[in-house]
Coordinates of C-alpha atoms in Angstrom, one line a residue:
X697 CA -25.3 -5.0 8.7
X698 CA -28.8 -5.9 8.0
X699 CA -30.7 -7.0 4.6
X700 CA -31.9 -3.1 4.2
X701 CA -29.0 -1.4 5.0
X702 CA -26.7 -3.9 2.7
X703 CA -29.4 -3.2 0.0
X704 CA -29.0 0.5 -0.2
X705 CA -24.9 0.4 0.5
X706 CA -25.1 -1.7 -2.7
X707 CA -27.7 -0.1 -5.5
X708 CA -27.0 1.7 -8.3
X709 CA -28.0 5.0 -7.8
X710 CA -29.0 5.5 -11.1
X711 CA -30.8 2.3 -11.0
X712 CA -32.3 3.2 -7.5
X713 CA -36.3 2.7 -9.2
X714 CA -35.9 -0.4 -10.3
X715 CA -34.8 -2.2 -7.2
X716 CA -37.3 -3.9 -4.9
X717 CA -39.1 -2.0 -2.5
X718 CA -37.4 -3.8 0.6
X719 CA -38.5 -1.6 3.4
X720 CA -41.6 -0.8 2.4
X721 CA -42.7 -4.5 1.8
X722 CA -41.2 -5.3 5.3
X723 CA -43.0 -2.5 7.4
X724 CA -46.2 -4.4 5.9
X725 CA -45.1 -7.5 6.9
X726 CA -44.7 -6.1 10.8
X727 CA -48.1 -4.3 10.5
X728 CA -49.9 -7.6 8.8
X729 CA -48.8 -9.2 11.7
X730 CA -50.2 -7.0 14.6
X731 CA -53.8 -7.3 12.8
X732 CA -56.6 -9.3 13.5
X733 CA -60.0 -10.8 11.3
X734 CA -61.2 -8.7 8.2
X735 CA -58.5 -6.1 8.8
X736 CA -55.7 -9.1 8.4
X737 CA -57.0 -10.3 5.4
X738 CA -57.2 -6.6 4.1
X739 CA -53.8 -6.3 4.8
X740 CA -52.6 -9.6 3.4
X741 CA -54.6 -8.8 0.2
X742 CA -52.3 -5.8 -0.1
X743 CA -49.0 -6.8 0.5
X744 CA -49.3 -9.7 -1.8
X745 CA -50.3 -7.2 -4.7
X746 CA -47.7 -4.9 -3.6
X747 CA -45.4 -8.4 -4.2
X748 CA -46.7 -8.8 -7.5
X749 CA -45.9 -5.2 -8.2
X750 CA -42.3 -5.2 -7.7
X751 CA -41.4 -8.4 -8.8
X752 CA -43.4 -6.7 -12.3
X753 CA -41.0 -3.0 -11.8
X754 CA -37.6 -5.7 -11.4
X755 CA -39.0 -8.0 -14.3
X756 CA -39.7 -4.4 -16.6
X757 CA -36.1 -2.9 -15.4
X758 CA -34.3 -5.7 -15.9
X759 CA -36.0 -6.5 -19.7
X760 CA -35.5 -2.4 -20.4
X761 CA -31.3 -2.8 -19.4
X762 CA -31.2 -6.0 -21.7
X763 CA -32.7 -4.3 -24.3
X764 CA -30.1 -0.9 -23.8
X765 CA -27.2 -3.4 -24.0
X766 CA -28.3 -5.4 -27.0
X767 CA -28.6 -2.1 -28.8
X768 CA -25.4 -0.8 -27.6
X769 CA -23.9 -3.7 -29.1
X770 CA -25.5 -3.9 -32.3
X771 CA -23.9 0.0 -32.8
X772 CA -20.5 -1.6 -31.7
X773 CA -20.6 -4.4 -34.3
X774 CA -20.5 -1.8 -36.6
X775 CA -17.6 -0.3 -35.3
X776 CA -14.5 -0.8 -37.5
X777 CA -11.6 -3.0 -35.3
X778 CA -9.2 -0.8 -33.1
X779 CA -5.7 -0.7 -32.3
X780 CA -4.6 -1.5 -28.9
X781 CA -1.6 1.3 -29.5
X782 CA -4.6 3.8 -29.5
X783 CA -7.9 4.7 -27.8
X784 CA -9.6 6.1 -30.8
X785 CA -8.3 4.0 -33.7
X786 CA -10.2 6.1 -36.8
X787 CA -13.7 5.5 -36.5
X788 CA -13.0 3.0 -34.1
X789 CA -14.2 2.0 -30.5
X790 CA -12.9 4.0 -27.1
X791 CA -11.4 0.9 -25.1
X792 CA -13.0 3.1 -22.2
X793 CA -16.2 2.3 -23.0
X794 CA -16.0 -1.0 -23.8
X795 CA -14.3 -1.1 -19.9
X796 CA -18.0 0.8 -18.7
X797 CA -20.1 -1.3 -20.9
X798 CA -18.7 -4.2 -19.1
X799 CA -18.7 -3.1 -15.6
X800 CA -22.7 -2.2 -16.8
X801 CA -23.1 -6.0 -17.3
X802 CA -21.2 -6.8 -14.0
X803 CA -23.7 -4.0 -12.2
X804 CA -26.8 -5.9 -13.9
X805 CA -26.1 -8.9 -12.3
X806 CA -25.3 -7.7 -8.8
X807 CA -29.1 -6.4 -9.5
X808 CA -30.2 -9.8 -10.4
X809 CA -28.7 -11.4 -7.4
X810 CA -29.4 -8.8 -4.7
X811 CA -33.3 -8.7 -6.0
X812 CA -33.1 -12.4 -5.6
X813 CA -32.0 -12.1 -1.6
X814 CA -34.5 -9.1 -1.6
X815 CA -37.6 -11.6 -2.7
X816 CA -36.4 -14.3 -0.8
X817 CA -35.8 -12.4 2.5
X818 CA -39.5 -11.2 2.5
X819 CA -41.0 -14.3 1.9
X820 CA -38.7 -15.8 4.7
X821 CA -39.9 -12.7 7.1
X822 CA -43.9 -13.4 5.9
X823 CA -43.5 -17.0 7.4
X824 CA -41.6 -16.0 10.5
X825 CA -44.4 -13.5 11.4
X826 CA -47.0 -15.2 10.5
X827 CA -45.7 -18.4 12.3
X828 CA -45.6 -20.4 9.1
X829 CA -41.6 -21.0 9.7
X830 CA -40.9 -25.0 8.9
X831 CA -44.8 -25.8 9.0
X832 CA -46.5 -27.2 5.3
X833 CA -48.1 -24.0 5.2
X834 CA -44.6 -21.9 4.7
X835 CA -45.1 -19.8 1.8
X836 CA -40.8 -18.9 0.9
X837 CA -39.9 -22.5 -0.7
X838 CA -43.0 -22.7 -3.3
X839 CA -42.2 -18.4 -4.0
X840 CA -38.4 -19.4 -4.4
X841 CA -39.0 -22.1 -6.8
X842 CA -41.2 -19.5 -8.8
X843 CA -38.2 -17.3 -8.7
X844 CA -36.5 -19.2 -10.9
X845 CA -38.7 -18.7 -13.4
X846 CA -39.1 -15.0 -13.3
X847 CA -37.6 -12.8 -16.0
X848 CA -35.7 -11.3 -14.1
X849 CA -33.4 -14.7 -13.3
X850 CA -33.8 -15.4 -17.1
X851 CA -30.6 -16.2 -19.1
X852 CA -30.8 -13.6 -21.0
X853 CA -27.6 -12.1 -18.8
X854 CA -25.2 -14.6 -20.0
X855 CA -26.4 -14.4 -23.3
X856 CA -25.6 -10.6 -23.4
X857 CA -22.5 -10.9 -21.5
X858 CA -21.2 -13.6 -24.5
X859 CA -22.1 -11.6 -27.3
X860 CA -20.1 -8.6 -25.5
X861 CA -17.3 -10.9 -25.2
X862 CA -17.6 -11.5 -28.8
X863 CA -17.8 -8.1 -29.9
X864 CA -15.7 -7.1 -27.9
X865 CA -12.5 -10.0 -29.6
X866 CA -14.0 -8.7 -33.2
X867 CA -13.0 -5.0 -32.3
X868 CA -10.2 -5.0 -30.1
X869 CA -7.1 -6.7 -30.0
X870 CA -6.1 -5.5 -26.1
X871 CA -8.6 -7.6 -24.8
X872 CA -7.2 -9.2 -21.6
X873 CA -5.0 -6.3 -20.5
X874 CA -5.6 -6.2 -16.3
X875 CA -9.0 -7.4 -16.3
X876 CA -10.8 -9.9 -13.8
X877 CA -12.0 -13.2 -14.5
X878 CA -13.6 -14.9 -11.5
X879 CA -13.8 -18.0 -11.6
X880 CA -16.2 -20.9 -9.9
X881 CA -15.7 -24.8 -9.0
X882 CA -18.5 -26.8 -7.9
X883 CA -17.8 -26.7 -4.1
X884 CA -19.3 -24.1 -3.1
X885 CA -21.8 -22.1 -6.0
X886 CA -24.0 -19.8 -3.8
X887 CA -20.8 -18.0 -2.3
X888 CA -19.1 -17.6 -5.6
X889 CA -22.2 -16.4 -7.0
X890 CA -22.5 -13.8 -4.3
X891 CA -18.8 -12.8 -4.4
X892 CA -19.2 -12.1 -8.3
X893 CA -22.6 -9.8 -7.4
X894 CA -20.9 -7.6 -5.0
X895 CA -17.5 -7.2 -7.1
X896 CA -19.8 -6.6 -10.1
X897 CA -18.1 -9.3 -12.8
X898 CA -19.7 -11.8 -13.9
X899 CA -18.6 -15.6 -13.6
X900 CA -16.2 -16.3 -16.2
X901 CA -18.0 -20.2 -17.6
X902 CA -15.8 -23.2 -16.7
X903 CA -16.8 -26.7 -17.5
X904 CA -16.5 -29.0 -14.6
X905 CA -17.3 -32.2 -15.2
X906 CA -16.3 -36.3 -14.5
X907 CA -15.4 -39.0 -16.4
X908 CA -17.3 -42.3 -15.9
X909 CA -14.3 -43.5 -13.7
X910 CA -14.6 -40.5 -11.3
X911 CA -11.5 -38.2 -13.2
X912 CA -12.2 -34.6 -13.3
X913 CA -12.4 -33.0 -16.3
X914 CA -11.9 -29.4 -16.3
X915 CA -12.8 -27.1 -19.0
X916 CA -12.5 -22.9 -19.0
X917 CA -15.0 -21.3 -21.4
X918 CA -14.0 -18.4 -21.5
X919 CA -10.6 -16.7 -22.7
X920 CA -7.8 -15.9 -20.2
X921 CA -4.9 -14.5 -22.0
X922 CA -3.4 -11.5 -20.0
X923 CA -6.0 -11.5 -17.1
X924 CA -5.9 -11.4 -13.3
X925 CA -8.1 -14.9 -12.5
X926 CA -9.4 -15.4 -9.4
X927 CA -10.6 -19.1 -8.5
X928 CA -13.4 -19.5 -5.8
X929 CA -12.9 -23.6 -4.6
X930 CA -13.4 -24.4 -0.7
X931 CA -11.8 -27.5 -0.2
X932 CA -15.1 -29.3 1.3
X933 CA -16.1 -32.8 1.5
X934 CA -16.1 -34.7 -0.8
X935 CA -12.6 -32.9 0.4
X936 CA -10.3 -35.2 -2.8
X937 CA -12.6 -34.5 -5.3
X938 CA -12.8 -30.3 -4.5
X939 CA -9.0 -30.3 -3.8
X940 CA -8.3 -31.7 -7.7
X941 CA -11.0 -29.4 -8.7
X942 CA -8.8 -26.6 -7.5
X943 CA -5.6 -28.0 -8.6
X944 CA -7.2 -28.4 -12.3
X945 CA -8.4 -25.1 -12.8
X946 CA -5.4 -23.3 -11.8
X947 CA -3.3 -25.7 -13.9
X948 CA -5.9 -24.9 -17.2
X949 CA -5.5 -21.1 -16.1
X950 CA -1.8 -21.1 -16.2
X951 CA -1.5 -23.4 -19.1
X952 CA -3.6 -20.5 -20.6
X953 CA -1.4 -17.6 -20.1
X954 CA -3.4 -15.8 -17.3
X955 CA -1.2 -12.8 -16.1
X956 CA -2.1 -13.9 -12.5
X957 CA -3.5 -16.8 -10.2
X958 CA -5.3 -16.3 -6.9
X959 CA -6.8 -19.3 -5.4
X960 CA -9.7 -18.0 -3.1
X961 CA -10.0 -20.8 -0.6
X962 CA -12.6 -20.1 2.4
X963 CA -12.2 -23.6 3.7
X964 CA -8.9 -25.1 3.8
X965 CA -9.0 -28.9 3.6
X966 CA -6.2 -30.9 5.5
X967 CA -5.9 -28.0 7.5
X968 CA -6.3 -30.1 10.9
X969 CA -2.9 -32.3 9.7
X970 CA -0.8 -29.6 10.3
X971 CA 2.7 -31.2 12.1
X972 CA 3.9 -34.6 12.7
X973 CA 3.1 -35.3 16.1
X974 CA 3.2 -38.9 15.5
X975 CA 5.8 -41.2 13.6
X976 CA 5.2 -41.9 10.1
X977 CA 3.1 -39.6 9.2
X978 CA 2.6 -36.9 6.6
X979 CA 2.1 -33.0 6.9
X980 CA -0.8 -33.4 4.9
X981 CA -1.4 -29.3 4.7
X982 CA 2.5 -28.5 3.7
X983 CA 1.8 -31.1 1.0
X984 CA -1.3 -29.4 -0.2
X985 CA 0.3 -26.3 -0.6
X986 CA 3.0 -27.5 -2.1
X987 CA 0.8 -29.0 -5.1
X988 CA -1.0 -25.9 -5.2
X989 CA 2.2 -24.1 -6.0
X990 CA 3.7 -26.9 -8.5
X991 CA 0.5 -25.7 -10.0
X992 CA 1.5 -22.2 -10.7
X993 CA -1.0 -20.6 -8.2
X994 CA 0.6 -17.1 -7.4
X995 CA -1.4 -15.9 -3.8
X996 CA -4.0 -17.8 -1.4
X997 CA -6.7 -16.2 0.2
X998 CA -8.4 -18.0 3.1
X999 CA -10.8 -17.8 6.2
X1000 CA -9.9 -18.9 9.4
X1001 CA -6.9 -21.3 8.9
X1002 CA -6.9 -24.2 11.5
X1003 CA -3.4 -22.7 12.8
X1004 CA -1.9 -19.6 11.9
X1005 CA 1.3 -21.3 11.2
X1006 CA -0.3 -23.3 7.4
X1007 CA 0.7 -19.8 5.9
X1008 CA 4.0 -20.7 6.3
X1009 CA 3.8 -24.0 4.1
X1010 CA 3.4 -21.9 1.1
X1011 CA 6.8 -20.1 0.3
X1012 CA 7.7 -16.3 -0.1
X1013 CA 6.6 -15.9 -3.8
X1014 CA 3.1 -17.0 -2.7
X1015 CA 1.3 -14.8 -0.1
X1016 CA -1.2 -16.2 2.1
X1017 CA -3.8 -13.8 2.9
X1018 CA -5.6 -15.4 6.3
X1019 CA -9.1 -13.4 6.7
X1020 CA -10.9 -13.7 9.7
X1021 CA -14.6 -14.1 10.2
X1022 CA -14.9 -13.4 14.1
X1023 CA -16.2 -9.6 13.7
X1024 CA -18.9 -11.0 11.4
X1025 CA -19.4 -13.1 14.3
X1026 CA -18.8 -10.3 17.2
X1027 CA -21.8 -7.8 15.6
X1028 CA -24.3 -11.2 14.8
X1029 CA -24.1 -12.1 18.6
X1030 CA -24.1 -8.6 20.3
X1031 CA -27.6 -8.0 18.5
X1032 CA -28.7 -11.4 21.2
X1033 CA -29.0 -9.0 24.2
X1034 CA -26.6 -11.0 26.0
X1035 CA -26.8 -11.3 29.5
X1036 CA -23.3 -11.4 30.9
X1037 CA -21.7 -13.3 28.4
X1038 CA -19.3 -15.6 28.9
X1039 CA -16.7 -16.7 25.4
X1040 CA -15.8 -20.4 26.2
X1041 CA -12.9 -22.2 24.1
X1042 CA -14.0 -26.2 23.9
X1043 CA -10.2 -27.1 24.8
X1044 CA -7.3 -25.3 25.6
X1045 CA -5.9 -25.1 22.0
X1046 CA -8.2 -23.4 21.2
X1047 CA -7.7 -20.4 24.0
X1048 CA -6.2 -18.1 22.0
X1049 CA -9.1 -18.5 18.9
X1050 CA -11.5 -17.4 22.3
X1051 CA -9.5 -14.6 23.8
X1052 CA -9.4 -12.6 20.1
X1053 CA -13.4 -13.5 20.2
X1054 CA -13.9 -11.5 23.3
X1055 CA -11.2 -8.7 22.6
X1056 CA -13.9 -8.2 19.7
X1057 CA -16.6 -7.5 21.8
X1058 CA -14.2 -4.6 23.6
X1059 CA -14.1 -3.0 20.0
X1060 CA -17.6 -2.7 19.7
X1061 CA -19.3 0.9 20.3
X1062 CA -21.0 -0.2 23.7
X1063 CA -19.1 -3.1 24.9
X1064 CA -20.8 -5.1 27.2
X1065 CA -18.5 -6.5 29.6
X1066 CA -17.1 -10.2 28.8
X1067 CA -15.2 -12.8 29.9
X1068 CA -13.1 -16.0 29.4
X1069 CA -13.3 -19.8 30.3
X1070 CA -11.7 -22.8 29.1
X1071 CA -13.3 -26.6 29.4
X1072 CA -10.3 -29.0 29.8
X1073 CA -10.7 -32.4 28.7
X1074 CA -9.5 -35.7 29.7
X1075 CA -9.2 -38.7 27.2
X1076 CA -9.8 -42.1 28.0
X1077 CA -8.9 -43.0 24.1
X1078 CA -8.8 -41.1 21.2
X1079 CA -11.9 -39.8 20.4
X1080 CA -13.6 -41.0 23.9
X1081 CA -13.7 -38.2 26.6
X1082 CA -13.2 -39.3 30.0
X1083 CA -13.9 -35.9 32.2
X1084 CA -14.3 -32.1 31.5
X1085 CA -12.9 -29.4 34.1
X1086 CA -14.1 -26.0 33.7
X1087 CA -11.9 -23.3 34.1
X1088 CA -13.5 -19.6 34.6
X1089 CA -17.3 -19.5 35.9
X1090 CA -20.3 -19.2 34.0
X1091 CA -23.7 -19.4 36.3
X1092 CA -26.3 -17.2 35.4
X1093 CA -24.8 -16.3 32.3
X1094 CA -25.0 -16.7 28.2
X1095 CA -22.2 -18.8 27.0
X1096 CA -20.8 -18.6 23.4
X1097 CA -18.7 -21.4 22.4
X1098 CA -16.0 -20.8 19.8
X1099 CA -13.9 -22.9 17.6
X1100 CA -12.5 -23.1 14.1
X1101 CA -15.0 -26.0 13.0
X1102 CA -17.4 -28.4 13.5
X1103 CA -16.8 -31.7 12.2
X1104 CA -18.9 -34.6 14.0
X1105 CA -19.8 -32.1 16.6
X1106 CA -19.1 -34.5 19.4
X1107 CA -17.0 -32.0 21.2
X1108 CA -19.0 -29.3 20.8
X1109 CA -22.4 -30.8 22.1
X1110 CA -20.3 -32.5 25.0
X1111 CA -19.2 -28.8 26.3
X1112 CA -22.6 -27.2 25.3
X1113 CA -24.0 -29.8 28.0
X1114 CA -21.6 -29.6 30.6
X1115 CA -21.8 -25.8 30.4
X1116 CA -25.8 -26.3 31.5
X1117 CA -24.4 -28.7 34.5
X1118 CA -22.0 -25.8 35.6
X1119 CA -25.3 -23.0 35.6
X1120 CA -24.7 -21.3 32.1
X1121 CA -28.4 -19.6 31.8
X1122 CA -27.8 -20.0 27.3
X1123 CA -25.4 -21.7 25.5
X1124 CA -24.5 -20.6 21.7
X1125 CA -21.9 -22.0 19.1
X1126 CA -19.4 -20.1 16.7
X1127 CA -17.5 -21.9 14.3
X1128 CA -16.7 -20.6 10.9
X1129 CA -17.0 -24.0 9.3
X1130 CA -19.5 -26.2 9.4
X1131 CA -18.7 -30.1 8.1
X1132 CA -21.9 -31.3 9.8
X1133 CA -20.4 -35.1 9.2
X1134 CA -22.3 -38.1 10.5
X1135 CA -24.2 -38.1 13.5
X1136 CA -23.4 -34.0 14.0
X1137 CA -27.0 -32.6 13.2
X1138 CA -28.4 -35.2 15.4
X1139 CA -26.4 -34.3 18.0
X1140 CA -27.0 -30.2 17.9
X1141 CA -30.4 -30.6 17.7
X1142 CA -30.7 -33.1 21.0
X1143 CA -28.4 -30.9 22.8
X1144 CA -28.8 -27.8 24.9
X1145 CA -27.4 -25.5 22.6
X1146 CA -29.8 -22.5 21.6
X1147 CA -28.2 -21.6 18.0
X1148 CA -25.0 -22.6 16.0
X1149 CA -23.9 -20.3 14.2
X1150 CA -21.4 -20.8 11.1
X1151 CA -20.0 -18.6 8.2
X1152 CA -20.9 -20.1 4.3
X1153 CA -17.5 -21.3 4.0
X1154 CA -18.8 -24.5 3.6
X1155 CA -22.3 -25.1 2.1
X1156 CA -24.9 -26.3 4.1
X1157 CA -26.6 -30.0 3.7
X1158 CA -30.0 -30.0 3.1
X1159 CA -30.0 -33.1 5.1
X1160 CA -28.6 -31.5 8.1
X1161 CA -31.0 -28.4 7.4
X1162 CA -34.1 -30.8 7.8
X1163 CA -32.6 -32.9 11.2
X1164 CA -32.0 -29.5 13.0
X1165 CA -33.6 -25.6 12.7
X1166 CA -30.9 -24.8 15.3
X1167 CA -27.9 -24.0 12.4
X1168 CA -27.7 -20.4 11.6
X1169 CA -25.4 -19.6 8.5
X1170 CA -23.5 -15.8 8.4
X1171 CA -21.9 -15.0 5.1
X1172 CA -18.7 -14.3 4.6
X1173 CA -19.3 -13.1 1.1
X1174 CA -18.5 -9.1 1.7
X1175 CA -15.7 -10.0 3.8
X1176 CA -13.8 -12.4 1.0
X1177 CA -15.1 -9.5 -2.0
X1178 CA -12.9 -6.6 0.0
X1179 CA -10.0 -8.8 -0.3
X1180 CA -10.4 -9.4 -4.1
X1181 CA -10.9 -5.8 -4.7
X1182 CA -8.0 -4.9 -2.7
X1183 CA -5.7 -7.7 -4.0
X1184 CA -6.7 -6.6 -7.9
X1185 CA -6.5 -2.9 -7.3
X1186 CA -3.3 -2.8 -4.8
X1187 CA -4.8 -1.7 -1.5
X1188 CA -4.2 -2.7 1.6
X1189 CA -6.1 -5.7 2.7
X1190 CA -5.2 -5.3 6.8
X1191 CA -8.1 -3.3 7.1
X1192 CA -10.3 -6.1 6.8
X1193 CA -8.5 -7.8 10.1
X1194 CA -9.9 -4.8 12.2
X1195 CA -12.6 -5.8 14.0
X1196 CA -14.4 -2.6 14.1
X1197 CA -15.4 -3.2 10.3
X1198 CA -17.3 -6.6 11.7
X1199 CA -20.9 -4.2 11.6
X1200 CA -20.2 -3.2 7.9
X1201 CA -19.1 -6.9 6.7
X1202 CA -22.5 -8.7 8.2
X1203 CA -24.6 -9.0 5.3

C-alpha cells in the first residue's frame, strides 16, 4: 500500500482537516515537473506556499487538540477521586472517559508521526522529480532538520500525556487494569516509534542508560502495575549490548508487577547458532531463550526466524509468534514490471525460504508467472567459495534473490554476479535483515545488483546509506502492530501469515 492510501486508512475522521494535504501537494509535484522556464518557476512558487500552508493548518490543529486536552484536564482535577468498585463514584470521574481521553492522546500522536512521514515523503518526491536525489542541492535533509523544530513535533505531547497520567493516579485507584504499555530500547527507535503511532499509545518512558564501565542501567518511568507491557528490542549489533537491554527491561517489568510480558523481537540475534553441528559448542539461540524466560517474559513475537525450528527453544508456557515479511516483499516487487521473473535461493538451505517467495506471487490478483532456481556452492574453506552451479535457468529474465539476511553480503553479491554470467537480464535482493557488517555496502554497490531490498528490522547505518543508494528499506511496522492488537485483544493472529494481506501491510 502506498503513502496516500496508508494515510487515508489511518486518519481520524473527525480530524480529517487537519491532516496534510498529501495528494494534492503530490499531483503538484508531478505537474512541477512536466513544466518548463517562467511556467516552472510559477509552479514552484506555488507549491512551496502551498508547503507553508499545511505545515501552518498541522501546526494550528495540533496547538487547538493541546489546548482541548489541557482543558479537559484542568475540569478532571477537579473531580473528586473514584472508586474502582464503581463507574460513577458520586460526583466522581466515568473510568470510560478517562479510557477515550487516553486513546485521544494515543490518536494525537499517530497524527504527529504520520504528518511527519507525510512532510518528509513530499520533500523526498520534490528531489526525485526534480533530479535533486543525493546531489548538494536535495532540498528533504535541510526540510527534515526544520521538522524538528515545528510545533507540531514540539513536546508539548509528552507533557500532556504526563499530566494525564497524573490525573489520572489522583482520581482513580483502577489505574492499570488491562491497559497497554509499549515499551522502547535503544535498538531500534524509528520502528517502535512507528508501531506506537499506528496502535495509537503512546511510548511508555524508560530510562536506558550505561555505566562508565559499559553496565546497562535500566530504568521504567512510567508505572506498570496490572498492565499488559509490550517491549520493542531487535537484538541488533552491538548484538550483547541490545540482548541485555532486552533481558533488563523485561526483568524491571516483572519485578514491577506487570500483568503480562511480550517481548517484540523483529530481529532475533544468535538466531544463525541454531544446533550443534560441531563438537563443543553451544546452541547459542536455545540459550537466549532460555534467559529470556528465566526473565519472566510470557510470549515472543518475531520476524523471519533464521529456522522455523528456534520456536521450539522457548517452552509451552511461552508462545512464539513467527511473522513473516515476504508478502510485504511479494506486492513491493510485483509493482517492478517484472519480466519473467525468476525467485533464486543463494544456497540450497535456503530453498524452501524461495519456494514460499514465489507461491506468494501465485496469491496475488494477476499473477505473473514465476519460477524457481537454486545456486549451489562449493567451499574451498569456510568462508572461501570455490565454485557455484546453477540449478533452474534464468536468461533473459529478472532475478530476485531471497534470503533471511545479509550479514557481510559476500554470498549475496557472489550469486548476484554469477546470475549476470548465466544471462539474468536484472538481478534484485530480498532479505528481511540487513546487518550491512564490514565490507557489505562496498560490495552491493560494486556489484550487479539493481536494488536490495530489506524490511526495518534492523536500522539502517548512515554509513552504509552514504557508500551505496542501492539499499531500499520496506517497513514492517503495520505488519508487527496487527500482531499486538491481536495478541492484547484476543484475535487471531494467523491472518497476518496469509499472503494475500501483503498489499494492505506495505506501508
Amino acid at each position: 500500500m502506498k503513502f496516500g492510501a496508508d494515510l487515508k486508512n489511518s486518519i481520524v475522521p473527525e480530524w480529517q482537516h487537519g491532516y496534510i494535504a498529501y495528494d494534492e501537494l503530490k499531483r503538484l509535484i508531478k505537474e512541477l515537473s512536466s513544466l518548463e522556464g517562467g511556467a516552472k518557476e510559477s509552479a514552484e512558487e506555488d507549491f512551496f506556499m502551498m508547503l507553508e500552508d499545511e505545515l501552518e493548518k498541522v501546526n494550528r490543529f495540533y496547538l487547538e487538540k493541546i489546548q482541548e486536552f489541557d482543558g479537559e484536564l484542568k475540569v478532571l482535577e477537579g473531580r473528586p477521586r473514584s472508586d474502582s468498585n464503581s463507574a460513577l463514584a458520586a460526583g466522581g470521574v466515568p473510568s470510560d472517559r478517562m479510557v477515550a481521553l487516553h486513546a485521544q492522546i494515543g490518536q494525537l500522536q499517530a497524527f504527529v508521526w504520520l504528518n511527519t512521514q507525510g512532510f518528509e515523503k513530499i520533500m523526498k518526491k520534490y528531489d526525485k522529480f526534480m533530479g535533486l536525489r543525493h546531489t548538494p542541492g536535495a532540498k528533504s535533509p535541510d526540510f527534515e532538520a526544520r521538522l524538528r523544530g515545528e510545533v507540531f513535533k514540539s513536546e508539548r505531547l509528552d507533557a500532556c500525556l504526563e499530566k494525564f497520567k497524573a490525573t489520572r493516579s489522583q482520581l482513580s485507584s483502577d489505574v492499570g487494569a488491562l491497559e497497554m504499555k509499549l515499551i522502547s530500547g535503544s535498538a531500534n527507535k524509528p520502528l517502535a516509534e512507528e508501531i506506537s503511532a499506528r496502535l495509537g499509545v503512546p511510548l511508555s518512558p524508560a530510562k536506558v542508560r550505561r555505566f562508565n564501565d559499559g553496565e546497562v542501567n535500566i530504568q521504567l518511568c512510567d508505572s506498570v502495575r496490572g498492565c499488559d507491557v509490550y517491549i520493542v528490542q531487535p537484538t541488533c549489533p552491538p548484538v550483547n549490548d541490545h540482548l541485555v537491554e532486552l533481558l533488563l527491561l523485561i526483568s524491571a517489568a516483572r519485578r514491577a508487577s506487570a500483568a503480562s510480558v511480550t517481548a517484540v523481537v523483529p530481529y532475533y540475534g544468535y538466531a544463525r547458532q541454531d544446533r550443534k553441528d560441531r563438537s563443543r559448542v553451544p546452541i547459542s539461540a536455545a540459550d537466549v531463550a532460555r534467559m529470556m524466560e528465566a526473565m519472566g517474559v510470557d510470549r515472543v513475537v518475531c520476524v523471519d526466524l533464521h529456522c522455523a525450528q528456534i520456536q521450539g527453544f522457548f517452552g509451552p508456557r511461552t508462545p512464539v509468534d513467527n511473522l513473516f515479511a515476504a508478502p510485504i516483499a511479494v506486492t513491493y516487487f510485483n509493482m517492478k514490471d517484472l519480466v519473467k521473473p525468476v525467485i533464486v535461493s543463494p544456497d540450497a538451505g535456503g530453498v524452501a525460504r524461495a519456494k514460499l517467495f514465489m507461491e506468494g506471487f501465485s496469491r496475488l490478483p494477476d499473477p505473473p508467472e514465476v519460477s524457481l532456481a537454486v545456486i549451489l556452492k562449493q567451499r574451498v574453506e569456510a568462508g572461501v567459495v570455490g565454485t557455484m552451479h546453477l540449478v533452474g535457468s534464468v536468461e533473459g529474465c529478472d532475478c530476485i534473490i531471497v534470503d533471511d539476511m545479509i550479514d557481510t553480503a559476500g554470498t549475496l553479491t557472489a550469486a548476484a554476479n554469477e546470475l549476470r554470467n548465466f544471462g539474468a537480464k536484472r538481478v534484485f535482493a530480498f532479505a528481511t535483515h540487513g546487518l550491512f557488517s564490514g565490507p557489505a555496502a562496498d560490495r552491493i554497490e560494486a556489484c550487479v545488483l539493481e536494488e536490495c531490498v530489506v524490511a526495518n528490522t534492523v536500522p539502517l547505518n548512515p554509513a552504509v546509506k552514504e557508500k551505496t543508494r542501492k539499499i531500499r528499506q520496506v517497513s514492517v511496522g503495520k505488519l508487527v502492530e496487527s500482531a499486538i492488537r491481536g495478541i492484547h485483544c484476543g484475535t487471531s493472529v494467523s491472518a497476518l501469515f496469509n499472503a494475500d494481506l501483503g498489499a494492505d501491510l506495505l506501508a
